XYZ file of C-alpha atoms in Angstrom:
521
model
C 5.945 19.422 30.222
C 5.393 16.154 31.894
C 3.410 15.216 28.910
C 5.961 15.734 26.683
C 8.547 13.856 28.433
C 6.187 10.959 28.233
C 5.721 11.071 24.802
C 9.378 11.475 24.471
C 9.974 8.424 26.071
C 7.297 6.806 24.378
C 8.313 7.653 20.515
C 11.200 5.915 20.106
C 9.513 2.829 21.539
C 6.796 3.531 18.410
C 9.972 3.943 16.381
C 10.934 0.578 16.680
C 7.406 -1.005 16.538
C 6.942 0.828 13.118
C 10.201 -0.705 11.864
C 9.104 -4.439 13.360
C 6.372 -4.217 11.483
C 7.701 -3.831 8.584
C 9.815 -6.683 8.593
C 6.647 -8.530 9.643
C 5.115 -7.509 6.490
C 8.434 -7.840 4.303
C 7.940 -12.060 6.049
C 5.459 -12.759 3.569
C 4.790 -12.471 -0.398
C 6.132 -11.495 -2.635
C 8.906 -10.398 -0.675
C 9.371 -13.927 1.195
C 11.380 -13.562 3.745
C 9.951 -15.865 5.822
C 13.126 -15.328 8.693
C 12.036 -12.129 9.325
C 9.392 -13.255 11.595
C 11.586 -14.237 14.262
C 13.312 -10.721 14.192
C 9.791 -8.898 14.123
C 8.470 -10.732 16.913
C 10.959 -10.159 19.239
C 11.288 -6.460 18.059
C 7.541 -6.110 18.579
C 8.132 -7.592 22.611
C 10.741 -5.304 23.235
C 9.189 -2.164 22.257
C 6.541 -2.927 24.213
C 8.693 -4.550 27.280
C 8.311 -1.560 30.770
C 5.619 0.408 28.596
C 2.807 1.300 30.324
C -0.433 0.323 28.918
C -1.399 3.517 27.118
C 1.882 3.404 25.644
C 1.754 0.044 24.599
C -1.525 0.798 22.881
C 0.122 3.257 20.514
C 3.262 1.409 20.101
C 0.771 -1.609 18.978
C -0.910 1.065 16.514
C 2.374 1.367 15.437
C 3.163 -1.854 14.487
C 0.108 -2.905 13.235
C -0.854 -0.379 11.016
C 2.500 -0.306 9.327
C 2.440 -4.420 8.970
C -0.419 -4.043 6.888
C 0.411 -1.149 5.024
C 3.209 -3.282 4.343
C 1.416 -6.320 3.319
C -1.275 -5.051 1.425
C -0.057 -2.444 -0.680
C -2.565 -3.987 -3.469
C -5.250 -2.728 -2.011
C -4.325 0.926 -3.540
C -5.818 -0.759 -6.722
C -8.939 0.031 -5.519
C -8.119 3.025 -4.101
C -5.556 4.904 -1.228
C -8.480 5.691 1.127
C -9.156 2.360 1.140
C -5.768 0.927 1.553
C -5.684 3.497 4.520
C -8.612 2.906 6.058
C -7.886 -1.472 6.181
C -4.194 -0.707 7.793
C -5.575 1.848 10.648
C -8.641 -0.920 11.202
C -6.288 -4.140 11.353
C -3.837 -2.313 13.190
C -6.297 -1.815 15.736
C -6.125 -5.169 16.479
C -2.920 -5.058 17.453
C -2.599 -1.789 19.396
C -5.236 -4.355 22.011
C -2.593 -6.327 21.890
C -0.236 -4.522 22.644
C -2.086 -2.855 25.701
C -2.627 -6.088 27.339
C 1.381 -7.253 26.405
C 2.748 -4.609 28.376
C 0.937 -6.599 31.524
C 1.309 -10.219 30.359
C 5.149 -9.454 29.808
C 5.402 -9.107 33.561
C 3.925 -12.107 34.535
C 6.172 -15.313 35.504
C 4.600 -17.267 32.040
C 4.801 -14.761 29.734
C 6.566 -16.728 27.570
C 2.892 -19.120 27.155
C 0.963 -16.338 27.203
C 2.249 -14.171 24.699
C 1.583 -16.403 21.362
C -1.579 -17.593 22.484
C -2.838 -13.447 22.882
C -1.164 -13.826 19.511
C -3.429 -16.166 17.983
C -6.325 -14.533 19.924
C -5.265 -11.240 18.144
C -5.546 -13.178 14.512
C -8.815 -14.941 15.256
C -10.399 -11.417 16.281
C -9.081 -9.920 12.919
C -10.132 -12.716 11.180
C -13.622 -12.769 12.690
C -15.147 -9.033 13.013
C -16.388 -6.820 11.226
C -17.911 -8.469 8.687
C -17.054 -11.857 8.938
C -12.737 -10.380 9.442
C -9.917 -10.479 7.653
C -7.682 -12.985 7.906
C -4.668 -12.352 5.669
C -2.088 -11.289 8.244
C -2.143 -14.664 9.913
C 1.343 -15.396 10.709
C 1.329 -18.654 9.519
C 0.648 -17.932 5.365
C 4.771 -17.278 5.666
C 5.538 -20.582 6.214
C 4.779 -22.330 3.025
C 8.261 -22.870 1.725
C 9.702 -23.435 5.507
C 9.691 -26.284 7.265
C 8.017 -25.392 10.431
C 5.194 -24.852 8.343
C 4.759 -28.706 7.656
C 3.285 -28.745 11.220
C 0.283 -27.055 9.812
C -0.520 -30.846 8.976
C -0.753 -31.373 12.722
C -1.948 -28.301 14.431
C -3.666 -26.212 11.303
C -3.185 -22.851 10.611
C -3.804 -21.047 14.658
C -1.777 -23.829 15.951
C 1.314 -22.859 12.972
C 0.450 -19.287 14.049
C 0.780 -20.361 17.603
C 4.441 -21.830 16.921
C 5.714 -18.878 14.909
C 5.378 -16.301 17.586
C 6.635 -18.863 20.400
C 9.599 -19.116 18.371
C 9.854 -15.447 18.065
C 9.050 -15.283 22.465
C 12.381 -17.591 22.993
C 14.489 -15.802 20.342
C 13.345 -12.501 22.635
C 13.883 -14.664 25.523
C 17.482 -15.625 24.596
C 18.047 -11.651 23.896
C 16.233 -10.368 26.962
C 19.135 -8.318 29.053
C 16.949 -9.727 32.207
C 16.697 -12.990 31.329
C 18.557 -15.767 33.618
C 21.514 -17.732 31.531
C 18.829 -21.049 32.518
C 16.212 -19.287 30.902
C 18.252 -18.390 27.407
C 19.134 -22.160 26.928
C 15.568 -23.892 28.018
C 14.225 -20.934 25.207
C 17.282 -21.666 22.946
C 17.000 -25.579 23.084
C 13.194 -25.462 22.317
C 13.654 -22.896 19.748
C 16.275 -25.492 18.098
C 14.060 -28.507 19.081
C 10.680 -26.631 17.199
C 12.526 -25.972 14.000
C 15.010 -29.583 13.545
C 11.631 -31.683 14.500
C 10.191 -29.966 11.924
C 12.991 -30.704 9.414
C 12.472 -34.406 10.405
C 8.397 -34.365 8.929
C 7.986 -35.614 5.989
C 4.240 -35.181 4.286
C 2.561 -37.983 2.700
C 1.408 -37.527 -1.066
C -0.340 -40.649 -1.714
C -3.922 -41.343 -2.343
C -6.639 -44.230 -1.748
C -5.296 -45.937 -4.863
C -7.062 -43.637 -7.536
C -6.358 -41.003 -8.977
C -8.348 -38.325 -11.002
C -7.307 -36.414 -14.629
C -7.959 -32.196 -14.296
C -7.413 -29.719 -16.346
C -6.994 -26.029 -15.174
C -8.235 -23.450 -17.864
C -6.844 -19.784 -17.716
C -8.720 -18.026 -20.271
C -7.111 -15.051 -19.144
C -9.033 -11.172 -19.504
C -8.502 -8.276 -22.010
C -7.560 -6.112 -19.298
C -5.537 -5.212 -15.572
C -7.260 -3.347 -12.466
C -10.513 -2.478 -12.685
C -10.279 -2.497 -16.710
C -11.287 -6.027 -17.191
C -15.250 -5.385 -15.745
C -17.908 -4.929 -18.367
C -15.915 -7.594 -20.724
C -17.426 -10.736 -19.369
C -18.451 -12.042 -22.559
C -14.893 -11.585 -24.016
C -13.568 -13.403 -21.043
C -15.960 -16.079 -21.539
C -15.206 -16.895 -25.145
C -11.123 -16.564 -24.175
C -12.228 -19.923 -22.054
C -13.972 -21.442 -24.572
C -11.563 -20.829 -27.142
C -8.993 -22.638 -24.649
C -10.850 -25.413 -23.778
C -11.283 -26.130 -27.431
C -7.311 -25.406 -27.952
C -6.905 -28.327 -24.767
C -9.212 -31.212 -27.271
C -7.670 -30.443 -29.673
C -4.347 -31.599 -28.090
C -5.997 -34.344 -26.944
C -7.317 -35.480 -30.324
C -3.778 -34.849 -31.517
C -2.826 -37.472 -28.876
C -0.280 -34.806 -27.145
C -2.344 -34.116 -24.217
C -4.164 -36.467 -22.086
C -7.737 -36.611 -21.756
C -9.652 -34.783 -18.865
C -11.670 -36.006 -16.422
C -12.805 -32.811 -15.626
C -12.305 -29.150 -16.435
C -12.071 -26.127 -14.526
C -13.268 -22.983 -15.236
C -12.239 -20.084 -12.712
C -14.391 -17.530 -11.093
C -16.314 -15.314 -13.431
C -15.288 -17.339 -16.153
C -18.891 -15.801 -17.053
C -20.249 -13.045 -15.428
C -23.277 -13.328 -17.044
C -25.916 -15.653 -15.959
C -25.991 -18.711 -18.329
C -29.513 -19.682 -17.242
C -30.728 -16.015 -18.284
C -28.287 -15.331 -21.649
C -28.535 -18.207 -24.372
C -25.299 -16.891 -26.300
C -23.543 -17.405 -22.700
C -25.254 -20.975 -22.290
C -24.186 -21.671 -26.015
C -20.586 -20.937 -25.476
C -20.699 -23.075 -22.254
C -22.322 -25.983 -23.898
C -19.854 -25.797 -27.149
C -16.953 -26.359 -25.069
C -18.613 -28.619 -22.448
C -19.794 -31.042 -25.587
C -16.472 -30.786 -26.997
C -14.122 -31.909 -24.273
C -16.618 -34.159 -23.668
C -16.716 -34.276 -19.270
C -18.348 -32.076 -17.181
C -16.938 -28.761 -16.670
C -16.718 -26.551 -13.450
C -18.014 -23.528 -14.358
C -17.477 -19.954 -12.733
C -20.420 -18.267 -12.690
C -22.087 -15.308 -11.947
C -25.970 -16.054 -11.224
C -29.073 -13.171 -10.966
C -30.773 -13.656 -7.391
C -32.192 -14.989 -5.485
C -33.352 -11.762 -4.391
C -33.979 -8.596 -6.334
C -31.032 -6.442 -6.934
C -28.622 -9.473 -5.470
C -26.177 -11.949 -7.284
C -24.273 -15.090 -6.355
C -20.875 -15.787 -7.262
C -20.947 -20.021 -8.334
C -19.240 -23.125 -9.086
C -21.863 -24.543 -11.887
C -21.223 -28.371 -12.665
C -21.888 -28.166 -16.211
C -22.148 -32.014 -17.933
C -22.046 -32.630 -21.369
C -25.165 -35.282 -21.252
C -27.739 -33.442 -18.809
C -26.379 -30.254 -18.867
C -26.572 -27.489 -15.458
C -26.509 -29.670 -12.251
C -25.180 -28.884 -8.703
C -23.991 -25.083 -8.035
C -22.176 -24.174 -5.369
C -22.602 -20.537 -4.133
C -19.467 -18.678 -2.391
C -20.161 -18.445 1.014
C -17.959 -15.928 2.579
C -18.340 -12.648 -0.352
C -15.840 -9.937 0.054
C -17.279 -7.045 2.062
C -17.030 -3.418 -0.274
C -15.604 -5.753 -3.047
C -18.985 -8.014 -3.939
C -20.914 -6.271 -1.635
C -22.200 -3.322 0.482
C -22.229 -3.168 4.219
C -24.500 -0.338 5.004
C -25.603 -0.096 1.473
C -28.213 2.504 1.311
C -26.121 4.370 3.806
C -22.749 4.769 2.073
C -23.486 5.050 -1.481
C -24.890 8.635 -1.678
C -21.743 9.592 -0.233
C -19.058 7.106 -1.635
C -19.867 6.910 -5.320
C -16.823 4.882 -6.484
C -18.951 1.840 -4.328
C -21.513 2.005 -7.407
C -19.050 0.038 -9.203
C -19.604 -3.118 -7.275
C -23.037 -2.847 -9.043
C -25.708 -5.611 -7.260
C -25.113 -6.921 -3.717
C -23.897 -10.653 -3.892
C -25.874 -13.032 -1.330
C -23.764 -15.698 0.447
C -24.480 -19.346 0.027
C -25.232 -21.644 2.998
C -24.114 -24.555 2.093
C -20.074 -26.139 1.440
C -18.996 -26.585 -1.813
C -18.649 -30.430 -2.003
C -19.364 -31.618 -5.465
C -19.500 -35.062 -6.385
C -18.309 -35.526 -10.320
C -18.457 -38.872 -12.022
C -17.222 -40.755 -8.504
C -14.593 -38.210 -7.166
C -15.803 -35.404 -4.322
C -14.434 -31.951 -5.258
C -14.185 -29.064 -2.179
C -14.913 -26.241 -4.113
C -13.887 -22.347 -2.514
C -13.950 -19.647 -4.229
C -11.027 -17.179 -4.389
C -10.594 -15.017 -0.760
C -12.927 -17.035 1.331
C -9.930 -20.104 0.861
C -8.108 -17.806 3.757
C -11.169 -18.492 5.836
C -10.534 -22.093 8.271
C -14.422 -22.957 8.576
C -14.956 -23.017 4.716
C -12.012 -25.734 4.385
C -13.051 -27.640 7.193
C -16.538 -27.798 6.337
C -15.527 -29.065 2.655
C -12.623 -31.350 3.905
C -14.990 -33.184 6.640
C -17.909 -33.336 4.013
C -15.681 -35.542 1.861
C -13.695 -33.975 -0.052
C -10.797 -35.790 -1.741
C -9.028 -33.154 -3.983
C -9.498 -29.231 -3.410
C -10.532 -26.581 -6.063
C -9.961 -22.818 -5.966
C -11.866 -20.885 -8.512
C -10.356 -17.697 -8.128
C -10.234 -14.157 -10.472
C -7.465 -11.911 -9.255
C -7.658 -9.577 -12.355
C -8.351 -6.953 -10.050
C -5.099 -7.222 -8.303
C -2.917 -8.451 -11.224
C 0.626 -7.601 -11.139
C 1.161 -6.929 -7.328
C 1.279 -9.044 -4.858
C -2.118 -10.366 -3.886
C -1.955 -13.124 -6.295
C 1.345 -14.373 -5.251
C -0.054 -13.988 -1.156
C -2.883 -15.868 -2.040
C -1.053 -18.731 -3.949
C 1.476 -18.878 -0.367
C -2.219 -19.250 1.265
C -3.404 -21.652 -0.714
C 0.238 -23.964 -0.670
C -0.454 -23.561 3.281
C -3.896 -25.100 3.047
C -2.923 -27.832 0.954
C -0.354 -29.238 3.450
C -3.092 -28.277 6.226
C -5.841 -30.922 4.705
C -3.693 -33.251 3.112
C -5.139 -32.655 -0.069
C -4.215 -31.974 -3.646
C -5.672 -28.210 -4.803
C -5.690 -27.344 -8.107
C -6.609 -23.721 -8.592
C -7.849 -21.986 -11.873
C -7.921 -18.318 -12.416
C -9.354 -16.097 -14.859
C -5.799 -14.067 -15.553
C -3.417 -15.899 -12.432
C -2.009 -17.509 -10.805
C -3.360 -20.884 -12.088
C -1.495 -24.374 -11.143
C -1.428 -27.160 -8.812
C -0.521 -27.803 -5.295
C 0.554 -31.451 -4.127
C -1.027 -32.207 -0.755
C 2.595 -31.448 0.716
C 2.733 -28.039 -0.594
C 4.955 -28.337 -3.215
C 4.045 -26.732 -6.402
C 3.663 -29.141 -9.601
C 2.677 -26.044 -11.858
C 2.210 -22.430 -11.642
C 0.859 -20.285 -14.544
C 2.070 -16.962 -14.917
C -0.048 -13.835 -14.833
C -2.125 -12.169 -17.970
C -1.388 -15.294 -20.185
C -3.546 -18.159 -21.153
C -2.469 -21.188 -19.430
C -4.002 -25.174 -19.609
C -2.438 -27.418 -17.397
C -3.515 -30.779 -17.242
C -2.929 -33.081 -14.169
C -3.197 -36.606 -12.953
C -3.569 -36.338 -9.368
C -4.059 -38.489 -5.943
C -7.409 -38.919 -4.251
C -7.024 -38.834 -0.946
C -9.683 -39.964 1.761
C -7.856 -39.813 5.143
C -7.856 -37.125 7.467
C -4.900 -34.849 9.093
C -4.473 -34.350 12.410
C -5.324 -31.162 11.730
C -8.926 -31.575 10.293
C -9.395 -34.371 12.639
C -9.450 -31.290 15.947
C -10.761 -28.708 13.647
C -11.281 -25.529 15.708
C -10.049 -26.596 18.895
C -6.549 -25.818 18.919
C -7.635 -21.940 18.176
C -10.720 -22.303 20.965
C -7.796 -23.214 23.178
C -5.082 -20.902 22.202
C -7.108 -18.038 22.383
C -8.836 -18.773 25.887
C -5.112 -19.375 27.472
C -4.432 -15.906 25.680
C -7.639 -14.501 27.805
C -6.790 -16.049 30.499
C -3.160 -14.632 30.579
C -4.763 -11.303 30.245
C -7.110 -11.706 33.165
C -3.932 -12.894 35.084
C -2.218 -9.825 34.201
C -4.902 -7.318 35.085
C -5.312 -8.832 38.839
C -1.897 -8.647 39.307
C -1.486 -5.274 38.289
C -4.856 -4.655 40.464
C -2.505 -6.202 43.570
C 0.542 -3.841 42.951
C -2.258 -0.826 42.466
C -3.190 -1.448 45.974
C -0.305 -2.728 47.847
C 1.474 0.679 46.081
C 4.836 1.184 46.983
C 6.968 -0.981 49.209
C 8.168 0.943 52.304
C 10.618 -0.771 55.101
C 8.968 -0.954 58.213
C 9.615 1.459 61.383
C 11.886 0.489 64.191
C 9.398 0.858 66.618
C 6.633 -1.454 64.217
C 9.848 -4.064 63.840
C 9.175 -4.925 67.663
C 5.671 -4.949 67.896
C 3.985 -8.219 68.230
C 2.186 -9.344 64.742
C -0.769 -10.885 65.235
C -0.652 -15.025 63.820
């Protein structure tokens, strides 16, 4: 009986975590309602607000799970189970959280050490298993807001860091408990954190020079998984695009190129081993006349194992530098637990060989201007941008192929990601996709062009190259080293202090008779 008064109690507090998470996941695209962050925050806090810790674990589960069945619905492309089995593992994440929350929330600085668990809860997710997952990171909702122009200063954990502060004082303000001097110091910094924001304004300008690009979208012959086993079809739909684009420019009504840009798996067969593959690539690389930035797919180096690339293709001495994506997509390019799984889960044959990560950043030197290439997902991941940005890297490139996911909203999440990483490094990123969403991002994170989806699309831009550093590259990890230790350390804070009211137990007024005794100094 006791046990099911508990739970009754307990179940209306999940209630309300489901429904904040929902709005957490309704926050981002392609819903974009980036407001509703400062209503799930606070929602989150006050479920959890007098819970005990065991509660707070399953009112975490709650939320979690349900903000990223919310945000990654796409995922059912690939399959339900898997959808499923992503939403119950993130959530995780967040049912810690919300285990230690019920603690921190009783300590005097809550208010600190809530959003820095918070970014300690997004670097975990973003770090295990298998290198994380770092999509639900609070601060991809910010790219059309301006609070998310202090990405520029703090980078993406710092942005996430501000978010959920400014959904702690909008709880703070609501709090029935809190004092009237704590609602205005939490309503004057919420108002302070989003008008100074308002005030930024992002420089666009470059060293001087600028650079011609032009952003091929081939597009594929098919949606979902349709589109595999057509790579040489989606191959010649890029050549027969790139030789549409010089053709405009012999025809004066386009400029010329400094360099084209091919997306990922442009080719999914290995140019080096095919010679109708190398042909196609060297018919429209001699015809535009500049090297091209080719995606892809390469056999090795090991047996059974593939690499997805960034081939700079020139039209004088041919194949040169090749950039191999670092960070592949675990159960999308390749196995964990390989010879394991597959007798068992036979839809994982599909994925075909195991893709080997690259160890070294893409920076790529073309005819005087340093290129950052990333390839497609592994943009979401902080290291791989700082590792290109602080190797030199004056304009950004995203070869990216979201066939897969066409037509829901991964593309559209991952074109908010990218629009946040371009006002992060202060540099232009011009991103080219087999089907979309192809276009270019200014280095404040406005959009110059965006291609729709399952149409061939050639943009050609002139853009800025930029050599100076943000704030934000300049610390590079620190701010999230930081954040999350004070998050640890508000944890550790919160579990002695619940270890002192465990043994002091309950306050009892003393007896007459102990009142007069003599207390020792």
């Amino acid at each position: 009986m006791d046990r099911l008064k508990a739970l009754g109690r307990v179940l209306p507090r999940v209630a309300v975590a489901v429904g904040a998470g929902a709005l957490l996941g309704l926050a981002f695209e392609p819903h974009d309602h980036p407001w509703l962050t400062i209503i799930a925050v606070p929602l989150f806090l006050a479920a959890l607000n007098g819970a005990s810790a065991k509660a707070g674990f399953l009112i975490g589960a709650g939320f979690g799970i349900t903000y990223y069945a919310v945000l990654v619905p796409w995922l059912t492309v690939i399959g339900g189970d898997a959808a499923i089995a992503l939403a119950i593992l993130e959530g995780l994440f967040y049912a810690v959280f919300g285990l230690f929350a019920t603690q921190v929330l009783k300590l005097k600085l809550w208010m600190l050490w809530i959003p820095c668990m918070w970014v300690a809860t997004e670097f975990a997710a973003a770090s295990v298993p298998f290198g994380g997952f770092p999509w639900g990171r609070l601060a991809w909702a910010l790219s059309d807001s301006p609070v998310g122009r202090l990405a520029s200063f703090v980078g993406i954990p710092g942005l996430s860091f501000v978010v959920a502060l400014l959904g702690v004082l909008v709880y703070a303000v609501l709090r029935l408990k809190s004092s009237v001097r704590l609602r205005i110091v939490a309503l004057v910094a919420g108002v302070a954190i989003v008008g100074g924001s308002s005030l930024i304004t992002l420089s666009t300008e470059g060293n001087g020079k600028t650079v011609t690009a032009a952003m091929v979208q081939g597009n594929v012959p098919g949606k979902g998984l349709e589109f595999l086993g057509r790579a040489r079809t989606v191959t010649r739909n890029h050549l027969a695009a790139t030789l549409d684009l010089q053709k405009r420019v012999e025809e004066g009504t386009e400029a010329k190129p400094d360099v084209v840009i091919w997306p990922e798996n442009s080719t999914d067969i290995d140019p080096f081993q095919d010679s109708e593959t190398r042909a196609d690539i060297e018919e429209a690389v001699k015809a535009v006349g500049v090297p091209i930035l080719v995606g892809a797919v390469l056999d090795g180096p090991g047996p059974n194992e593939r690499q997805t690339t960034g081939v700079v293709w020139d039209p004088v001495s041919g194949p040169g530098q090749i950039y191999a994506k670092r960070h592949p997509v675990p159960f999308g390019e390749y196995i964990p637990f390989r010879d394991q799984l597959l007798p068992y889960i036979k839809r994982l044959e599909m994925i075909g060989r195991q893709t080997a990560p690259g160890k070294v950043p893409g920076v790529m030197p073309i005819r005087g201007v340093t290129y950052g290439d990333v390839i497609c997902f592994e943009l979401a991941y902080d290291k791989v941008i700082s590792d290109v940005v602080k190797g030199g890297a004056q304009v950004l490139v995203v070869q990216t192929n979201n066939a897969t996911y066409g037509d829901t909203g991964q593309p559209e999440q991952q074109f908010a990601i990218t629009r946040m990483r371009a006002i992060e490094t202060g540099r232009t990123v011009l991103i080219a996709s087999t089907s979309g969403i192809s276009g270019v991002i200014r280095p404040n994170g406005k959009v110059e062009h965006k291609s729709g989806q399952f149409v061939r699309d050639v943009y050609v831009a002139n853009v800025p190259i930029r050599d100076t550093e943000t704030l934000a590259i300049k610390l590079g990890s620190w701010p999230q080293w930081i954040l999350t230790g004070l998050g640890i350390v508000g944890i550790v804070l919160a579990l002695v202090a619940r270890r002192r009211r465990r043994d002091d137990g309950p306050d009892t007024p003393p007896s007459p008779t102990r009142s007069r005794e003599k207390v020792p100094a």
